[in-house]
Short mmCIF file of C-alpha atoms in Angstrom, two decimals:
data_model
loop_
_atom_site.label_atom_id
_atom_site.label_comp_id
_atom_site.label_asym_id
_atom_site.label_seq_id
_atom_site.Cartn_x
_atom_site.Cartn_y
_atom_site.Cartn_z
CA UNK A 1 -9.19 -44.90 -41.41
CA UNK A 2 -5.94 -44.21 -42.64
CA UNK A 3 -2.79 -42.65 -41.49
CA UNK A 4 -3.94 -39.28 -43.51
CA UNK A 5 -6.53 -38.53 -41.29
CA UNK A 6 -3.68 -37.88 -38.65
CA UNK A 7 -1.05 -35.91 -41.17
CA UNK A 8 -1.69 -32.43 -40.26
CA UNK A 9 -0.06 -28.92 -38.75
CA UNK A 10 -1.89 -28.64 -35.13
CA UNK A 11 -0.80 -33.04 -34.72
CA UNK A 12 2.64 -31.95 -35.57
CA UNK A 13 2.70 -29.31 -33.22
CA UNK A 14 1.35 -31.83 -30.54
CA UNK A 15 4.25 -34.22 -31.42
CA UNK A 16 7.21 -31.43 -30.62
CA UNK A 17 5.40 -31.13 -27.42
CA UNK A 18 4.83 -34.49 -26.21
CA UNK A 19 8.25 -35.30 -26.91
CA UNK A 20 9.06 -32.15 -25.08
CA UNK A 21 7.38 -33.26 -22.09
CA UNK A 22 7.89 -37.26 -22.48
CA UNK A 23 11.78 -36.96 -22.94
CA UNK A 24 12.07 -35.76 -19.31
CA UNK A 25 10.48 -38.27 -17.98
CA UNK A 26 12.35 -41.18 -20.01
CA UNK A 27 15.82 -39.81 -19.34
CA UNK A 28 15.10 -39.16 -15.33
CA UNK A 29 15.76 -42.46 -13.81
CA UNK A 30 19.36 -43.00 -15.49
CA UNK A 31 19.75 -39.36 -14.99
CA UNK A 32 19.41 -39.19 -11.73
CA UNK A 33 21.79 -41.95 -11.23
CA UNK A 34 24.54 -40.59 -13.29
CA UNK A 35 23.80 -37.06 -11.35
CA UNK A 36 25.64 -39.07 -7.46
CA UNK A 37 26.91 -41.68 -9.03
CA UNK A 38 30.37 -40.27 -7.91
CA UNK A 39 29.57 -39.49 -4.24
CA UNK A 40 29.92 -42.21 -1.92
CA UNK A 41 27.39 -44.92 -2.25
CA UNK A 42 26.20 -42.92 -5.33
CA UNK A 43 24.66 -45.47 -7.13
CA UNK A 44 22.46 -46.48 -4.06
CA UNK A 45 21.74 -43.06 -3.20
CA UNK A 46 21.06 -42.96 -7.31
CA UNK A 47 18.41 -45.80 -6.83
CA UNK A 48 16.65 -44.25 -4.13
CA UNK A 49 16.09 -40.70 -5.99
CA UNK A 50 14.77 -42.68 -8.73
CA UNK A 51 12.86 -44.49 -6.89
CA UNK A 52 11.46 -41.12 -5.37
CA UNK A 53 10.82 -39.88 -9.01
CA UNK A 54 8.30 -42.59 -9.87
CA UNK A 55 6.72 -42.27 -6.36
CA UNK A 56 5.99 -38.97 -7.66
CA UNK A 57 5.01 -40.10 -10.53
CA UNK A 58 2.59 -42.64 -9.57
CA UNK A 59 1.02 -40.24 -6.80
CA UNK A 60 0.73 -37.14 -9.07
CA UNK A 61 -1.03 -39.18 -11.76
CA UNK A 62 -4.09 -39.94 -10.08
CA UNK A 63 -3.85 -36.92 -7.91
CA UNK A 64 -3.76 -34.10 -10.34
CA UNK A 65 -5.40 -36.11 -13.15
CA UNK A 66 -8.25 -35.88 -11.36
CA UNK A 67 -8.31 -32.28 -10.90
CA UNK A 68 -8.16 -32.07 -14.64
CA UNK A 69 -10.94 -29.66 -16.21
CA UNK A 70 -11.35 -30.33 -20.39
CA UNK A 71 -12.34 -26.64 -19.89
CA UNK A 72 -8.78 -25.08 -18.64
CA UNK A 73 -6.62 -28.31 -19.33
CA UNK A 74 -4.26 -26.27 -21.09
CA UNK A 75 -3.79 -24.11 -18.04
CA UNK A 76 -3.16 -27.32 -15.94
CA UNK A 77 -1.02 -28.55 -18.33
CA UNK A 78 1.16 -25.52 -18.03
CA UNK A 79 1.57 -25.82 -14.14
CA UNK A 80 2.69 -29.04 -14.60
CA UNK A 81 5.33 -28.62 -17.02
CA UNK A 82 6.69 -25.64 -15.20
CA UNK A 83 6.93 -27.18 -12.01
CA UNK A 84 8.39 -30.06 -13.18
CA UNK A 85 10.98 -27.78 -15.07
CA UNK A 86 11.77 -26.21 -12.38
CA UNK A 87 12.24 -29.04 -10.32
CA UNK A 88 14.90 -30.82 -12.96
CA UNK A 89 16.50 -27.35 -12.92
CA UNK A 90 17.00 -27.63 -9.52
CA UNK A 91 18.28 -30.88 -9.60
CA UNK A 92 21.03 -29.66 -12.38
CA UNK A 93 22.14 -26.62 -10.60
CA UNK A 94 22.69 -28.43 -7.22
CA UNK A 95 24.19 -31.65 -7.97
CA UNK A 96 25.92 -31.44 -4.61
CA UNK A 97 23.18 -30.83 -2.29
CA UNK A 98 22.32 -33.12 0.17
CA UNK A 99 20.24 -36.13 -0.67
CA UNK A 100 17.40 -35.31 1.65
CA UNK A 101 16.75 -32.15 -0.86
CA UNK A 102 17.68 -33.99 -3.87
CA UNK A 103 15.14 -36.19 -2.73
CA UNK A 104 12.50 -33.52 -2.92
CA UNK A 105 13.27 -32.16 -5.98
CA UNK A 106 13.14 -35.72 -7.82
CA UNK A 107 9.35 -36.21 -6.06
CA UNK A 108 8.40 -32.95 -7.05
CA UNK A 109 9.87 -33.49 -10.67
CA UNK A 110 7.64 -36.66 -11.20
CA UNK A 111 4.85 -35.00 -9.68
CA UNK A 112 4.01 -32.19 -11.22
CA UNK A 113 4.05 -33.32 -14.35
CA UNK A 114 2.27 -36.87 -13.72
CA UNK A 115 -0.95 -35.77 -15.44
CA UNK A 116 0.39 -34.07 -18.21
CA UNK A 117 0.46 -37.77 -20.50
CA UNK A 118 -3.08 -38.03 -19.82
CA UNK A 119 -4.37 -34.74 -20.95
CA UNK A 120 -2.11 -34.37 -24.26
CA UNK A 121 -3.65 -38.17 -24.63
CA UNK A 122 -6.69 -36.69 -24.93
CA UNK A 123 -5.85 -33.61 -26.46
CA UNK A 124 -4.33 -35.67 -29.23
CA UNK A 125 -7.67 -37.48 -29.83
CA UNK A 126 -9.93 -34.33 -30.27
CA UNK A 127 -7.68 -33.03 -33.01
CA UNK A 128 -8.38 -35.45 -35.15
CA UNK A 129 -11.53 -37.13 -36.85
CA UNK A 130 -13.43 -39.78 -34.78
CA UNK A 131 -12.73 -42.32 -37.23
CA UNK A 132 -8.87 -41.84 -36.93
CA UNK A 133 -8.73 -42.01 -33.17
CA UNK A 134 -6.80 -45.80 -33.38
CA UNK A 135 -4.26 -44.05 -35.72
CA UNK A 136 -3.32 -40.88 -33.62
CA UNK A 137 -2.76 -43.45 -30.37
CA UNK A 138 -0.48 -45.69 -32.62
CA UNK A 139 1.20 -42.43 -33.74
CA UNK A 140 1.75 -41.75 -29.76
CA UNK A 141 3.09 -44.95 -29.03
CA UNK A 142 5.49 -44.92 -32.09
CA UNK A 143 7.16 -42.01 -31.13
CA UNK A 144 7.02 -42.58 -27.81
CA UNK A 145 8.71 -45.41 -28.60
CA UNK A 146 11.43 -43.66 -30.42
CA UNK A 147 11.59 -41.10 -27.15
CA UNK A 148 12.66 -44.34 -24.91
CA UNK A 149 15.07 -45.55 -27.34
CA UNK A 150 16.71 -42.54 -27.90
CA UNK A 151 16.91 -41.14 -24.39
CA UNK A 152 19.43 -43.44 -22.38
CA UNK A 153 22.20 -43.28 -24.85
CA UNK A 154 21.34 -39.52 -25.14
CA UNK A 155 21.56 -39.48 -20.75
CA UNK A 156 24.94 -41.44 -21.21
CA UNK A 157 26.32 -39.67 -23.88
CA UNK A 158 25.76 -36.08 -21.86
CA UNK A 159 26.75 -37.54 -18.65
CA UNK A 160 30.06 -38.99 -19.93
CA UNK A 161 31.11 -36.73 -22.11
CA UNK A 162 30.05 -33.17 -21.01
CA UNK A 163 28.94 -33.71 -17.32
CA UNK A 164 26.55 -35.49 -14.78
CA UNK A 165 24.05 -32.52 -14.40
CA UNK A 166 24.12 -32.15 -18.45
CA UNK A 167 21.23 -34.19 -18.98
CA UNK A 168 18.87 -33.21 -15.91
CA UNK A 169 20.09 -29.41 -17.52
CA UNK A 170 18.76 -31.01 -21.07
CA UNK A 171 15.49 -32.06 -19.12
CA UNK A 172 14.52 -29.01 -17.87
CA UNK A 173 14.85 -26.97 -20.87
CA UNK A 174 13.12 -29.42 -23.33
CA UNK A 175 10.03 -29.36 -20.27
CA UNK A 176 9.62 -25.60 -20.50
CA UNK A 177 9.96 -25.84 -24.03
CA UNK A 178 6.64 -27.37 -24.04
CA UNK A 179 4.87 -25.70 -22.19
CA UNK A 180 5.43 -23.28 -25.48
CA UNK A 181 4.02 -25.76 -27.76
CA UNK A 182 1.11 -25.53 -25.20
CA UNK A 183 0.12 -22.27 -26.23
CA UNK A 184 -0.17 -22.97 -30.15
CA UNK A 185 -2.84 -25.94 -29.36
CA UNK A 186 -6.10 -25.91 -28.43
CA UNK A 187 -6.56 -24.39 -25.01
CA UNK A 188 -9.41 -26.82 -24.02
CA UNK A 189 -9.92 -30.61 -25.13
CA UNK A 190 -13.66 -31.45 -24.93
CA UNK A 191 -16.01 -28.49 -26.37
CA UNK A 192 -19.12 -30.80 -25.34
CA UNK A 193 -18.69 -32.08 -22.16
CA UNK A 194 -16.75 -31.70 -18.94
CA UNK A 195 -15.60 -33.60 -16.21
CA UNK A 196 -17.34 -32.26 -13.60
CA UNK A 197 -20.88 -32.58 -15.41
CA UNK A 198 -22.06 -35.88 -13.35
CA UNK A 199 -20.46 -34.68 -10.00
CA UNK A 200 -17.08 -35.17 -8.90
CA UNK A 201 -18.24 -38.40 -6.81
CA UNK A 202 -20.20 -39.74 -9.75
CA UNK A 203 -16.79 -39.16 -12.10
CA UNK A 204 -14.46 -41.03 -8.98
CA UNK A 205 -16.81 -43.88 -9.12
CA UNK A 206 -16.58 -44.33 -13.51
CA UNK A 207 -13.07 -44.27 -12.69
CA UNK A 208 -12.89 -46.66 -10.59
CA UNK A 209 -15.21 -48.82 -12.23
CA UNK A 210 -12.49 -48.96 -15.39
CA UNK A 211 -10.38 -50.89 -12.71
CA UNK A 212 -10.41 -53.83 -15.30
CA UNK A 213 -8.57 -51.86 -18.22
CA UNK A 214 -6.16 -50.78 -15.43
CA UNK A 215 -5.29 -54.30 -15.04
CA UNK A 216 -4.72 -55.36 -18.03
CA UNK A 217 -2.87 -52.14 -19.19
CA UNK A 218 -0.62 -52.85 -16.17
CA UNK A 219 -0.02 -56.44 -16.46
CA UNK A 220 1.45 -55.70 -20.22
CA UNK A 221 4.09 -52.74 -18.44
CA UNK A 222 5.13 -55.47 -15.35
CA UNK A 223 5.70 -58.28 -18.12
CA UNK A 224 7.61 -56.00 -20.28
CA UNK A 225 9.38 -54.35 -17.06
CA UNK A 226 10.58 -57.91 -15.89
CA UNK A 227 12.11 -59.23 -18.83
CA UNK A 228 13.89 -55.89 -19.18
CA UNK A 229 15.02 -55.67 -15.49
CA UNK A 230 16.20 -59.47 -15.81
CA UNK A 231 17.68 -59.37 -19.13
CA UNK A 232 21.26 -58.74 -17.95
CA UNK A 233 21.49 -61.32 -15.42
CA UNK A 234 19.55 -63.72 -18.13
CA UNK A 235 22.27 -62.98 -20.67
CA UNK A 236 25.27 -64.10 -17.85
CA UNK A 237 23.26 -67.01 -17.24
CA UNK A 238 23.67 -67.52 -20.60
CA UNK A 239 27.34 -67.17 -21.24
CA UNK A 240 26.29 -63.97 -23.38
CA UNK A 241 28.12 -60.23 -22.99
CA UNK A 242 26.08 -57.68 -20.78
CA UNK A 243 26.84 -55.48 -23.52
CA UNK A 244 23.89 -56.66 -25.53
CA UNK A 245 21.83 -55.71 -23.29
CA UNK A 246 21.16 -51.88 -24.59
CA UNK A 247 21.28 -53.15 -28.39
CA UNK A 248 18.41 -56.10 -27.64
CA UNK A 249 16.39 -53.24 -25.43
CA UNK A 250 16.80 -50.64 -28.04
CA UNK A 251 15.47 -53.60 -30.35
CA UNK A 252 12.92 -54.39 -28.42
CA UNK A 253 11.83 -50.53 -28.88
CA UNK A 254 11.83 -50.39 -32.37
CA UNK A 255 9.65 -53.37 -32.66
CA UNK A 256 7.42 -51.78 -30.42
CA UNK A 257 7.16 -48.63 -32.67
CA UNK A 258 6.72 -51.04 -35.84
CA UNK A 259 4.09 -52.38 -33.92
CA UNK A 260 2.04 -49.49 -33.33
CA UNK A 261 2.25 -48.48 -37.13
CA UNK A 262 0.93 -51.82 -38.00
CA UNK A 263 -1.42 -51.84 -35.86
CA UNK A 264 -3.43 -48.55 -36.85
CA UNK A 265 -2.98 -49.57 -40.67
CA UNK A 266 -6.05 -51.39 -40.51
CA UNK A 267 -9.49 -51.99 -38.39
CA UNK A 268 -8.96 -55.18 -36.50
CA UNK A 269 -11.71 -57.58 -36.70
CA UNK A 270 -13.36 -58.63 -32.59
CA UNK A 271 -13.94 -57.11 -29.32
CA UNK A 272 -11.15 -54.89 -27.55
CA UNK A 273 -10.90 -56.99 -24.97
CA UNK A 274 -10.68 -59.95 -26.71
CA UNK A 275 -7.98 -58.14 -29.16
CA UNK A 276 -5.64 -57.48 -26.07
CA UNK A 277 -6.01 -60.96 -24.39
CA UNK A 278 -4.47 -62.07 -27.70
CA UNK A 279 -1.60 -59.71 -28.31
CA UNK A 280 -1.02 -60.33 -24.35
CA UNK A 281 -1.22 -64.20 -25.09
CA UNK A 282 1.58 -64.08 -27.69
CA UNK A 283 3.90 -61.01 -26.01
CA UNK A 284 4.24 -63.67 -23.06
CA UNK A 285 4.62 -66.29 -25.43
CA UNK A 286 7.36 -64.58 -26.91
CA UNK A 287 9.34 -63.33 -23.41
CA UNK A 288 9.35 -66.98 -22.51
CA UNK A 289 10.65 -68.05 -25.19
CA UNK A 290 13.24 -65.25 -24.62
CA UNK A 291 13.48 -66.93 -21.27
CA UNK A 292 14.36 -70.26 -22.65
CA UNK A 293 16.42 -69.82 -25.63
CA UNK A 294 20.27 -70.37 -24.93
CA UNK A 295 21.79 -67.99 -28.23
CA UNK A 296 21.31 -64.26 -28.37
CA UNK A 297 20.13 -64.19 -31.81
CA UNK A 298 17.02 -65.48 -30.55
CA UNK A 299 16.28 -63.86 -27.27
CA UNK A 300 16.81 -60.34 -29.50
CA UNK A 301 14.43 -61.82 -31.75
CA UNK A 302 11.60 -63.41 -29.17
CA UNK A 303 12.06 -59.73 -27.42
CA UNK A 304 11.52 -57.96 -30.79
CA UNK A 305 8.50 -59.69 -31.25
CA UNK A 306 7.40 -59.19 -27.54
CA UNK A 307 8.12 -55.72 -27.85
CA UNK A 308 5.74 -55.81 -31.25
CA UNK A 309 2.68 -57.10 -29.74
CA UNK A 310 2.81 -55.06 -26.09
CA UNK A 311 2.38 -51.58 -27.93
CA UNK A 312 -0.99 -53.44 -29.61
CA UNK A 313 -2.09 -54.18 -26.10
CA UNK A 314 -1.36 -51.17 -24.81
CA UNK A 315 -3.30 -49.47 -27.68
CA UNK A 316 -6.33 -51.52 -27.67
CA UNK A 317 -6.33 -50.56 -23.98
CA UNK A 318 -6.11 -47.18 -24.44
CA UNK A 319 -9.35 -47.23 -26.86
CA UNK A 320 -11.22 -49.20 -23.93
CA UNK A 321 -10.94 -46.38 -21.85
CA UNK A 322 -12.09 -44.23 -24.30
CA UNK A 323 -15.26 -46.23 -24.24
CA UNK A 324 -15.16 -47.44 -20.49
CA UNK A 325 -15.25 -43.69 -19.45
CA UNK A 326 -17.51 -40.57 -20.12
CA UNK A 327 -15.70 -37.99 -22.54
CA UNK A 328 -15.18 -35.53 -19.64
CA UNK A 329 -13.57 -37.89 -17.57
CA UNK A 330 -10.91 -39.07 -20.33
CA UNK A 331 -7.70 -37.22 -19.21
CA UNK A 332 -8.59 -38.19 -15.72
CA UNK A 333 -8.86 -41.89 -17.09
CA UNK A 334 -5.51 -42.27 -18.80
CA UNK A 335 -3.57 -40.27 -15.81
CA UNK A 336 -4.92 -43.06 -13.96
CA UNK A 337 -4.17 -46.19 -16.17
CA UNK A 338 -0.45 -44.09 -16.52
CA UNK A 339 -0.71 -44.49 -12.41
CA UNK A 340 -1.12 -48.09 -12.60
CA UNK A 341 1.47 -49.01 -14.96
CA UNK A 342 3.95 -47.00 -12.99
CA UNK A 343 3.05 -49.09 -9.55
CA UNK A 344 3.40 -51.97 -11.81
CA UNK A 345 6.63 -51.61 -13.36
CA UNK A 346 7.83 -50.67 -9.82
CA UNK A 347 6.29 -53.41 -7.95
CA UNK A 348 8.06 -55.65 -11.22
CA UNK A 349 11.67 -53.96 -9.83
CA UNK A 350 11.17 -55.12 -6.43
CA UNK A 351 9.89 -58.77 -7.47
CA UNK A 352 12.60 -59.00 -9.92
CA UNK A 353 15.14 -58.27 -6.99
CA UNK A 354 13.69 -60.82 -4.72
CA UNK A 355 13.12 -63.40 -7.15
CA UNK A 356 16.54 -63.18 -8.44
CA UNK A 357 17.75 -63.57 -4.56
CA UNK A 358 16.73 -67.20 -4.57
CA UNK A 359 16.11 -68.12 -8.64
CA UNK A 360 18.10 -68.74 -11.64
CA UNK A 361 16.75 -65.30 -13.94
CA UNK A 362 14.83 -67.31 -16.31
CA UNK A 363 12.37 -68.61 -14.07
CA UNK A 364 11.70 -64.97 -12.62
CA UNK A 365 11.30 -64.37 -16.06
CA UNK A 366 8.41 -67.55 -16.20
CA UNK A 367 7.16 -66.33 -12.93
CA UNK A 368 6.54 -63.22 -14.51
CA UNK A 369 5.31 -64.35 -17.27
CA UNK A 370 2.50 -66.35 -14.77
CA UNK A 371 1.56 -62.75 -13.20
CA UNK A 372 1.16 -61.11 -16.31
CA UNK A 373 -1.40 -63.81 -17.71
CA UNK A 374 -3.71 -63.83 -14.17
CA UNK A 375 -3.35 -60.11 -14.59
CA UNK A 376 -4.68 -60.16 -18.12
CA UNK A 377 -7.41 -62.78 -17.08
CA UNK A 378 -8.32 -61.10 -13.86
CA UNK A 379 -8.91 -58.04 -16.02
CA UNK A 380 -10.93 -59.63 -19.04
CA UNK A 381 -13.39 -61.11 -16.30
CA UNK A 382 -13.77 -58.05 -15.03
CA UNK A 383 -14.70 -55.98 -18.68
CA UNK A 384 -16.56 -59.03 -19.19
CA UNK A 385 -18.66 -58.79 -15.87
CA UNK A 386 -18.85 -55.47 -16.26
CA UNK A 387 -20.76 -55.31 -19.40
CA UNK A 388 -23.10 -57.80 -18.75
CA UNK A 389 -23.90 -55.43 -15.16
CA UNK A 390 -24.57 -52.41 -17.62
CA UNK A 391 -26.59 -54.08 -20.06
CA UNK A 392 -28.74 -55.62 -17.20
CA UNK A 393 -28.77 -52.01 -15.58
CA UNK A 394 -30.51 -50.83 -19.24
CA UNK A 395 -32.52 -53.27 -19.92
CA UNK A 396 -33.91 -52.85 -15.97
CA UNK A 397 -34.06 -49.20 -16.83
CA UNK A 398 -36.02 -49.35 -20.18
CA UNK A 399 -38.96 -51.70 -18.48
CA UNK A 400 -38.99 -49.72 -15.72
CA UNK A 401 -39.72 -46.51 -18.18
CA UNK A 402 -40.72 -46.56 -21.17
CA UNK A 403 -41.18 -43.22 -21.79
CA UNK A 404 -37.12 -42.73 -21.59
CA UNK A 405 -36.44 -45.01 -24.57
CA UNK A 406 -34.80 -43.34 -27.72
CA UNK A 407 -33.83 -40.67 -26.02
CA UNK A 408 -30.15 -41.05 -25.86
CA UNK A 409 -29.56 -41.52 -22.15
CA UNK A 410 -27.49 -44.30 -20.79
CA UNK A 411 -27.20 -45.77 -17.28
CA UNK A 412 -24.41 -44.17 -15.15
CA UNK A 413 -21.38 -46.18 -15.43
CA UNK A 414 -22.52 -48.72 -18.51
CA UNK A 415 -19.74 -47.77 -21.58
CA UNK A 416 -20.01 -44.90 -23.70
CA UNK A 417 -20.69 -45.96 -27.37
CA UNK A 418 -17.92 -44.62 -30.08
CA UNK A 419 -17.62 -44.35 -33.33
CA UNK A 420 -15.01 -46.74 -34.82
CA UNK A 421 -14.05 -48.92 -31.86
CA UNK A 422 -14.81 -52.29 -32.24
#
């Protein structure tokens, strides 16, 4: 279980690719506000085409992940990628259309792509060992984390100094350049099972019964969305210059990368669900502390920290899918998880704005902080209740039939054993 098992040609492939098709989707929001931030009530209009990109986003997700087959997932991966291509493209070459179309074309550009994390999730997993599954999802999240550091001062930098439509122009061409990445990777992800192999309604209803992992994967992306939302007005409250606020967020990033490489150094000792309601436990800790402090030394330092324990969570999270859901159903799985964090971290936007409307920003912050925990607690009840369901389901099965015991079935729904995950 080491970081070796990872190290090799068709992973590094997958990394150009992902970050092909992740850096799109970081740069977007600030993209797309740069892009009319010139025209009258830009930044407004700006806001709402954002806002229309993670609609898209969070409908595509579920939508097409869904749809996803583990034996053509590369060609669905493609359609994706070139739609949403196109769609940034278009969003580039017409920076003057009107907003109703620019509208469109920011929908259709988180869209199209919104089940493209979830398959190269899995695809990343069946290219490497069983054993080494917790180190290829800590490699994901540390350069994903790298990919959200790097990509608003990259959006800035092209905006400001070359021209507004530069970056959306940057997005497009590093989307298609992935799709031919695609092509040198394996064209399927699951050579033993497929989605559709319990029925499409039987696969709907494992999904949905994975609702607690949603939760808690969720509740981890609103608490880390609120304290970034209100970390400029937290820093005025503060006497402290706005300014920080990119150098504490891009902070906050790198500790979230550290994280994830210290996190798949080792096998961690306890359940997964008992892992995340820890590293949740301490990243709120930490953001209210970041909440309270008065000095800026130590809200970069309490959101450093925060930032170090949410990609944990987020990681232990993504290995209870992996056992909450059949094999066939995995892409499907994370598009949907992706899905939920999305409506959370939008949902944490609009309760950030209304808190903020009648609070001082630290307690929204400690509000927050109070969602995220009944979020994490509503969701370790339910994995909790949820196994004790499927082991009562199989132990009703085996009385009921003897005959059936040893035989390697399992009870439709009840957690599918791996190898590796605590």
């Amino acid at each position: 279980m080491t970081y070796r098992d990872v190290a090799s040609k068709s992973v590094l492939i997958w990394a150009c690719t992902a970050v092909g098709s992740r850096m799109p989707v970081a740069m977007a929001p600030l993209a797309l506000v740069f892009l009319v931030r010139e025209r009258p009530g830009g930044y407004t209009l700006g806001a709402a085409l954002a806002a229309a990109y993670v609609i898209g986003e969070i409908i595509g997700a579920p939508v097409l992940g869904m749809r996803l087959d583990p034996a053509r997932g590369r060609r669905h991966l493609v359609v994706g990628l070139l739609g949403g291509a196109v769609a940034f493209a278009g969003l580039g070459v017409l920076p003057g259309a009107p907003s109703g179309v620019l509208g469109v074309l920011a929908f259709v550009a988180g869209f199209m792509p919104g089940a493209v994390t979830g398959g190269l999730r899995t695809l990343l997993t069946s290219l490497v060992p069983e054993r080494a599954v917790a180190q290829a999802l800590s490699t994901e999240s540390m350069l994903m984390s790298g990919v959200w550091a790097v990509s608003p001062v990259a959006v800035a930098g092209l905006a400001l100094g070359i021209a507004p439509r530069a970056p959306l122009l940057l997005a497009a061409a590093l989307m298609a350049s992935s799709v031919a990445g695609l092509w040198l990777l394996p064209a399927r992800w699951d050579e033993e099972t497929h989605q559709g192999e319990d029925g499409g309604s039987s696969a709907f209803r494992v999904l949905i019964r994975a609702w607690p992992v949603y939760v808690t994967g969720a509740a981890s992306l609103t608490l880390l969305g609120l304290a970034e939302l209100t970390l400029p007005a937290l820093l005025e409250q503060r006497g402290i210059g706005v300014g920080w606020t990119g150098p504490m967020l891009a902070g906050m990033a790198g500790a979230a990368g550290l994280g994830a490489f210290l996190y798949g150094l080792r096998a961690w000792p306890g359940r997964l669900r008992n892992r995340s309601v820890v590293l949740m436990g301490g990243m709120s800790a930490f953001v209210a502390l970041a909440a309270l402090i008065p000095g800026a030394a130590g809200i970069a330092v309490a959101l450093a920290l925060a930032g170090t324990l949410q990609s944990g969570a987020l990681i232990t999270r993504n290995l209870s899918l992996r056992e909450a859901v059949p094999p066939g159903a995995a892409a499907a799985g994370y598009s949907v998880m992706y899905a939920a964090a999305g409506a959370g971290y939008a949902a944490t936007g609009s309760l950030a704005g209304g808190l903020l409307q009648v609070v001082a920003p630290s307690t929204a912050i400690l509000a927050g902080v109070a969602l995220g925990l009944l979020l994490t607690a509503l969701g370790w009840w339910g994995e909790v209740r949820g196994e004790a369901r499927a082991k009562a389901s199989s132990t009703a099965g085996d009385a009921g039939d003897d005959t059936g015991a040893g035989l390697g079935t399992r009870a439709e729904g009840a957690p599918v054993a791996r190898r590796g995950d605590a």
